[in-house]
Coordinates of C-alpha atoms in Angstrom, one line a residue:
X5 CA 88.6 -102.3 -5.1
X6 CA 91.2 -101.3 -7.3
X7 CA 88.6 -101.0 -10.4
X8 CA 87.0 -99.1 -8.1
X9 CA 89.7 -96.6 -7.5
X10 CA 90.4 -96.4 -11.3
X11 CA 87.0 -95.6 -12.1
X12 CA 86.8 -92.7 -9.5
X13 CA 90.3 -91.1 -10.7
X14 CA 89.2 -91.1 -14.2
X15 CA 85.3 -89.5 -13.4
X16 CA 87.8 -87.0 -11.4
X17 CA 90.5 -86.4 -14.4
X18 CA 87.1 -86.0 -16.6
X19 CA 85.7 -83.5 -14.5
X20 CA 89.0 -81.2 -14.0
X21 CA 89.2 -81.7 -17.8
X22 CA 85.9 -80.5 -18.4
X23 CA 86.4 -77.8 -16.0
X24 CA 89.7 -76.3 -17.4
X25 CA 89.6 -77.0 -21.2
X26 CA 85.6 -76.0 -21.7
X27 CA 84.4 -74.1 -18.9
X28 CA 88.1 -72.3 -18.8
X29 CA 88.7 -72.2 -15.4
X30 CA 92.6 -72.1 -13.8
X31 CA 94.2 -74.8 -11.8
X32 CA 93.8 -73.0 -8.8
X33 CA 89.9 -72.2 -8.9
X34 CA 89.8 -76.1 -10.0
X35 CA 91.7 -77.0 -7.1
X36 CA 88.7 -75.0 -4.9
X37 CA 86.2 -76.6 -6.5
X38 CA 87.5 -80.2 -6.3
X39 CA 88.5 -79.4 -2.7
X40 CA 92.4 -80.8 -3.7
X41 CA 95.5 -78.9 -3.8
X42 CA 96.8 -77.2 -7.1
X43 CA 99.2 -80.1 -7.8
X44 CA 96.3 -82.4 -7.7
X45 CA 94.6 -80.8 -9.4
X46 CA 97.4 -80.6 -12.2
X47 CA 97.8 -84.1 -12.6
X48 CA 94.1 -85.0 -12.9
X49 CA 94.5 -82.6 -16.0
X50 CA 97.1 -84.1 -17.3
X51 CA 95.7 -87.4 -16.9
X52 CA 92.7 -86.3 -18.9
X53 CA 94.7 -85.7 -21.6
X54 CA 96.9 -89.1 -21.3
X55 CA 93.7 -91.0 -21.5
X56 CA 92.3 -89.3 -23.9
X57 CA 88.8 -88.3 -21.9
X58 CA 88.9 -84.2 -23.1
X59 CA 87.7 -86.7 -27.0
X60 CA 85.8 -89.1 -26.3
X61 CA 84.3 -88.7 -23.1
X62 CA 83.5 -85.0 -22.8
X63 CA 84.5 -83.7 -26.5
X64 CA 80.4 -84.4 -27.9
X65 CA 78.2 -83.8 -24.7
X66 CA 79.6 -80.1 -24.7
X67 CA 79.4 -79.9 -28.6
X68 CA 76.0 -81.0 -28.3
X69 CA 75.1 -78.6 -25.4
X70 CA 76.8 -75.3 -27.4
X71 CA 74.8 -76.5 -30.1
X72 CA 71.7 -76.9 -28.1
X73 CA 72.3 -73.3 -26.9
X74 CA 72.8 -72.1 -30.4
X75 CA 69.5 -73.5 -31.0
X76 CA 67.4 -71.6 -28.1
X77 CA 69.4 -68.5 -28.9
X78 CA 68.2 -68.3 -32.5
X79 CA 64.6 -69.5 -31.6
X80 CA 64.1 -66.9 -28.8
X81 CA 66.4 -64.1 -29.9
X82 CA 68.3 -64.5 -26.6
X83 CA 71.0 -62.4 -25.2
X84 CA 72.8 -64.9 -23.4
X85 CA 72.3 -68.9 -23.1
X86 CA 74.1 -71.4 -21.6
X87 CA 73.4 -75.3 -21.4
X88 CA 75.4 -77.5 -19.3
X89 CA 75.9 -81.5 -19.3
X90 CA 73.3 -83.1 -17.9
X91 CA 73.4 -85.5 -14.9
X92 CA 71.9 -88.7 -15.3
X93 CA 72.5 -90.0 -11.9
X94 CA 70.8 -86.8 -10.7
X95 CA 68.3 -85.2 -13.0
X96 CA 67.1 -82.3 -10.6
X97 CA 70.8 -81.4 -9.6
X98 CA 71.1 -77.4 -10.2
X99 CA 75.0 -78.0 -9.2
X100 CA 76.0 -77.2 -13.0
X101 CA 74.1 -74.3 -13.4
X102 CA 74.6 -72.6 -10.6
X103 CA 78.3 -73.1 -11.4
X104 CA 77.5 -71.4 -14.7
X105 CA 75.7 -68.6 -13.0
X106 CA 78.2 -68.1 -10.6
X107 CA 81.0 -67.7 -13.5
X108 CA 78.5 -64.7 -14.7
X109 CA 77.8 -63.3 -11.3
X110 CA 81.7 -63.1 -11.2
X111 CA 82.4 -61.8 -14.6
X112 CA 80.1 -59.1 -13.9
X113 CA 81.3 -58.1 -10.2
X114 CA 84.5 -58.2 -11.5
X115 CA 84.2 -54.6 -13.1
X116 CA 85.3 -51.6 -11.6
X117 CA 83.0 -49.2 -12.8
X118 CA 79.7 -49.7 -10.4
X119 CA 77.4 -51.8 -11.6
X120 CA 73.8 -52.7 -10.5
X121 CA 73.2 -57.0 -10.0
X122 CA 69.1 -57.6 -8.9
X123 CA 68.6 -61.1 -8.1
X124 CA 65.3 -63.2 -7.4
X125 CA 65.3 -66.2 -5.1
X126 CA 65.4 -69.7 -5.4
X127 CA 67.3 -73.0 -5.2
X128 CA 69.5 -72.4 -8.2
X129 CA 70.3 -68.4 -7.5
X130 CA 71.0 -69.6 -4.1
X131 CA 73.3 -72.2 -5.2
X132 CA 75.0 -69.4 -7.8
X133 CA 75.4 -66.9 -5.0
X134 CA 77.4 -69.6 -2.5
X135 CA 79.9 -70.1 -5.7
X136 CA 80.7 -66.4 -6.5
X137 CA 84.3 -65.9 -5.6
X138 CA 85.1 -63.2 -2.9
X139 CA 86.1 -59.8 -4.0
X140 CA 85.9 -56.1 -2.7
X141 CA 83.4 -54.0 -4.8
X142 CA 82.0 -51.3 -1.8
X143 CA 80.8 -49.3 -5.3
X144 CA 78.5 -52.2 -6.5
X145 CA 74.6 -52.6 -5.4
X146 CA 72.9 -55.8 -4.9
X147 CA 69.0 -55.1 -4.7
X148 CA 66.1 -57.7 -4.1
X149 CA 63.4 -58.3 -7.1
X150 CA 61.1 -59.8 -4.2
X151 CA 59.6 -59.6 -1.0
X152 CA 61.2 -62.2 0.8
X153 CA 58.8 -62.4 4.2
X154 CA 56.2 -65.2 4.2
X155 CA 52.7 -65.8 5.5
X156 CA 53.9 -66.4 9.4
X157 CA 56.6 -63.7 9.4
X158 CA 59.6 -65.8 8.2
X159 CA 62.2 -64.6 6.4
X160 CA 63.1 -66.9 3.0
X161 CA 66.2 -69.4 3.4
X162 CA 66.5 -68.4 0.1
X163 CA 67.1 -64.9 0.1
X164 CA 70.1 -64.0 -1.7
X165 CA 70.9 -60.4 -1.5
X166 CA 72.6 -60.1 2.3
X167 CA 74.3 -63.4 1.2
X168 CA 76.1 -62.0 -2.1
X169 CA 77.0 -58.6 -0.4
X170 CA 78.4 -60.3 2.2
X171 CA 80.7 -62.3 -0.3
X172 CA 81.3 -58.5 -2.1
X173 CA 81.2 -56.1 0.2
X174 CA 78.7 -54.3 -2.1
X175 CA 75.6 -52.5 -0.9
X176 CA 72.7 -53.7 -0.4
X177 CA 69.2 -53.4 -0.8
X178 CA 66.5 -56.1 0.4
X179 CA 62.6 -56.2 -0.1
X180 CA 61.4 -56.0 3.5
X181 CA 58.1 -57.0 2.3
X182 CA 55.6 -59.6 3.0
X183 CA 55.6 -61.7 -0.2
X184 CA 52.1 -60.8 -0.4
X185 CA 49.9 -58.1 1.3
X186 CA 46.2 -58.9 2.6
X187 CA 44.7 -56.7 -0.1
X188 CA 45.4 -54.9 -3.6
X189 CA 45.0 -51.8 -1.8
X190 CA 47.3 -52.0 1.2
X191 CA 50.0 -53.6 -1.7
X192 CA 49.5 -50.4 -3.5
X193 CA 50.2 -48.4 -0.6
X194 CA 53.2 -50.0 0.6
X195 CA 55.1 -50.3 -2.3
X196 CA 55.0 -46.3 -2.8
X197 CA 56.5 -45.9 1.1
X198 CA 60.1 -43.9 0.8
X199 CA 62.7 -47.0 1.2
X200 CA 60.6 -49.2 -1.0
X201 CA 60.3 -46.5 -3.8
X202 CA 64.1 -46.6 -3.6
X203 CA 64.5 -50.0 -3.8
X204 CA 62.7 -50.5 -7.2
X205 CA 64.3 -47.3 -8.8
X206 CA 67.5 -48.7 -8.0
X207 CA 66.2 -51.9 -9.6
X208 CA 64.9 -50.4 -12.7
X209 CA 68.4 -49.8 -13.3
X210 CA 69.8 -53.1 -13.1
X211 CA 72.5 -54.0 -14.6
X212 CA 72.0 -57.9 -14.4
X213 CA 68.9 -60.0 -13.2
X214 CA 69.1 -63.0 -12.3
X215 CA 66.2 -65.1 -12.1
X216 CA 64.2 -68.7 -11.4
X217 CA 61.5 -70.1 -12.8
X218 CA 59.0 -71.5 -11.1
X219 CA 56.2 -74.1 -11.9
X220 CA 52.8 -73.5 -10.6
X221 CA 52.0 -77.0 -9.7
X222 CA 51.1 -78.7 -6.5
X223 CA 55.1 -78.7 -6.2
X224 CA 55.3 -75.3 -6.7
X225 CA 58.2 -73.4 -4.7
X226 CA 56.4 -70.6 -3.9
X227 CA 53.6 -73.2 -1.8
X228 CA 56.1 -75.1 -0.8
X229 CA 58.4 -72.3 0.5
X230 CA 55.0 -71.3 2.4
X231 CA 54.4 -68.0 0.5
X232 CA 51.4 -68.9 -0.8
X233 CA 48.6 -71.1 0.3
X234 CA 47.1 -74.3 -1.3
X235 CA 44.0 -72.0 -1.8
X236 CA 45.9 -69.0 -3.3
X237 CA 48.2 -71.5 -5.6
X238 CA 44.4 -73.6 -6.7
X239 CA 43.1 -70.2 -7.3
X240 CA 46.0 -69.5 -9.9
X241 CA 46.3 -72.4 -11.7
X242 CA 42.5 -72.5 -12.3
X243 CA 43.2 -69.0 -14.0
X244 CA 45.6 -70.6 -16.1
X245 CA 49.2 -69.9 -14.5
X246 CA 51.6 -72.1 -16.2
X247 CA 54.9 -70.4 -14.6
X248 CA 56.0 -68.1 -12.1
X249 CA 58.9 -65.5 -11.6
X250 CA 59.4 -63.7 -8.5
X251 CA 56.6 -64.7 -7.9
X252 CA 54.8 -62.9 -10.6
X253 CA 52.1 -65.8 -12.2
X254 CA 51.8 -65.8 -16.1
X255 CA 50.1 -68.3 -18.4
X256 CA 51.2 -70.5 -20.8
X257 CA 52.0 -67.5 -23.8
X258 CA 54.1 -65.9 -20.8
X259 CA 51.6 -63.4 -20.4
X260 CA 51.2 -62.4 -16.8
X261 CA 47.6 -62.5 -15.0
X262 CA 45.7 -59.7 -14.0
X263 CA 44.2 -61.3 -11.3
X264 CA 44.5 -63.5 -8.1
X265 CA 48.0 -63.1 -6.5
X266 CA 49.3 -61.0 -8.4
X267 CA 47.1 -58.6 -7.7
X268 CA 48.8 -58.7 -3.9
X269 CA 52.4 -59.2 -4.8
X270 CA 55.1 -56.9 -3.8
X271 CA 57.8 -58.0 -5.9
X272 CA 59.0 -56.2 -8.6
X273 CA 57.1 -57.0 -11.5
X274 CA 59.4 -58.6 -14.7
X275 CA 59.8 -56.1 -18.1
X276 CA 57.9 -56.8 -21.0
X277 CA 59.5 -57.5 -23.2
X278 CA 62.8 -57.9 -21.4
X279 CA 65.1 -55.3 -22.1
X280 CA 67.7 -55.5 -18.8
X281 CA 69.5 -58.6 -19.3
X282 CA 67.3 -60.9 -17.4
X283 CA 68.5 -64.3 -17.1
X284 CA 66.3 -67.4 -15.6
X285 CA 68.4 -70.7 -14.0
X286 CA 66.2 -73.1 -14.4
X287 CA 66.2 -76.7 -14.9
X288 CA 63.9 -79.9 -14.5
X289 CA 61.2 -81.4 -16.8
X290 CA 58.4 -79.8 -14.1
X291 CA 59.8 -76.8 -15.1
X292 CA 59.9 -77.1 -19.2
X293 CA 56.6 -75.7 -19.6
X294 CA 56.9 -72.5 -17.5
X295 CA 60.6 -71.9 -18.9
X296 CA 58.9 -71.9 -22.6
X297 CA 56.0 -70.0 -21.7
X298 CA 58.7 -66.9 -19.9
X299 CA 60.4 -67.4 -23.3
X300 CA 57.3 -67.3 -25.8
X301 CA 56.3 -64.2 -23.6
X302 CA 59.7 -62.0 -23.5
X303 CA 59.7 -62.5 -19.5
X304 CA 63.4 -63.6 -20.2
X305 CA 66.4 -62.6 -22.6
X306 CA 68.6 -65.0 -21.1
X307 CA 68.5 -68.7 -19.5
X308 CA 71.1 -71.3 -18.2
X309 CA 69.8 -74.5 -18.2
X310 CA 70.7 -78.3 -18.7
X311 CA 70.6 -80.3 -22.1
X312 CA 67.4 -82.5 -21.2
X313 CA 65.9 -79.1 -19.8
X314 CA 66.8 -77.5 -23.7
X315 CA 66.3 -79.9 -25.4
X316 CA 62.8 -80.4 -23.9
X317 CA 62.0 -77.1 -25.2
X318 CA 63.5 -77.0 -28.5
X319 CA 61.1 -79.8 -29.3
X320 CA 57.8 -78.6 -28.0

């Protein structure tokens, strides 16, 4: 028992080391985030140092993510890249990049002069938006990139729009959309109605997206999440969709199709090439081909991701 109790203060002195000496956060937000109080949270730092853990334990997995980033910077002319530690104990976790995420959302909403944030949906943006520290910005605008209503009327539990100007007191600006519409036309039509003509010019002038990326898989979110059927997600992959990104389908050069879904999708179609800063949160060896592909094909300037995620892609 006492072994026991060792190990777990030392995994907790590693992880306050990590998170004040590399991802630079204070005692206090450290304190939050290991749910102890601030003199707790003092001594685990402390003892970090005392045992030496910042050198040997976390010292060459974060040299060897910065480098990793480096790496996909170079290769894919990013404008920002971030790759966190890895979890072996739990591969899919997005815990450590939607903590990343999080620190950006806050950097950015941290401005006074108004700025613009569009976000997409998903597990990881989610996760990011529940992180983002509270702060009054009544001059900043959070605006949905997708329609966020399903086949049978439901609204996604992963909608993250009402959730971040709640945290920001920003306004906001959902997609009250189906996901998709019944036909090319009537999408056409309803994405030239008054309030939804408003929400994509306020859009096109995003400041900061922030994105998944899907896999178009029998796994894929957007069938799982019920937004499309097994039909509509069969239909697509025979046309070659590799990836997905607000729901937008593209192929494995990150070009996106002309047909099936997205000929009835409502969301707000990705720039190509990027030119906003557009930032994917992805992680997952499912995922490594549709992350490459949105890279390949300038669907993305940005990505925060794990090291077995990056490294994945550096070597195909």
């Amino acid at each position: 028992m006492a072994a026991e109790n060792e190990k777990s203060r030392l995994d907790d002195a590693a992880r306050a080391g990590w998170l004040y000496f590399i991802a630079g956060h204070t005692q206090d937000e450290i304190a939050r985030m290991l749910q102890v109080s601030r003199a707790s949270a003092q001594r685990l730092v402390s003892l970090c140092l005392a045992e030496r853990l910042i050198t040997f334990r976390l010292e060459h997995p974060i040299a060897a993510c910065m480098e990793l980033a480096a790496r996909l910077r170079e290769r894919f002319d990013l404008a920002h890249c971030e790759v966190v530690p890895a979890d072996p104990a739990a591969p899919q976790a997005a815990a450590g990049i939607a903590e990343r995420c999080a620190n950006l959302l806050d950097a950015t909403l941290r401005s006074e002069t108004p700025v613009i944030v569009a976000l997409g949906t998903g597990r990881a943006v989610r996760a990011a938006v529940e992180r983002v520290t509270p702060i009054d910005r009544p001059n900043h605008q959070i605006v949905s990139l997708v329609g966020n209503i399903s086949a049978d009327g439901s609204a996604s539990f992963y909608d993250t729009v009402g959730r971040l100007a709640d945290r920001t007191g920003a306004r906001h600006y959902p997609m009250p959309l189906p996901f998709l519409m019944s036909s090319e036309d009537e999408r056409n039509k309803m994405v030239r109605i008054e309030p939804i003509a408003k929400v994509k010019a306020i859009a096109a002038k995003a400041d900061l997206r922030l994105v998944g990326v899907g896999q178009m898989d029998q796994k894929a979110q957007v069938h799982v999440d019920g937004f499309v059927s097994r039909d509509e997600l069969f239909e697509m992959m025979r046309l070659g969709a590799i990836g997905e990104i607000t729901g937008w389908a593209y192929d494995g050069r990150g070009r996106l199709l002309k047909a099936g879904t997205n000929k009835r999708l409502t969301s707000i179609p990705p720039e190509v090439p990027a030119k906003t800063t557009t930032i994917a949160a992805a992680i997952g060896a499912a995922k490594v081909p549709a992350i490459a592909a949105a890279l390949n094909g300038r669907l993305i300037n940005g990505l925060i991701t794990d090291e077995t995620t990056a490294r994945a892609i550096l070597e195909r």
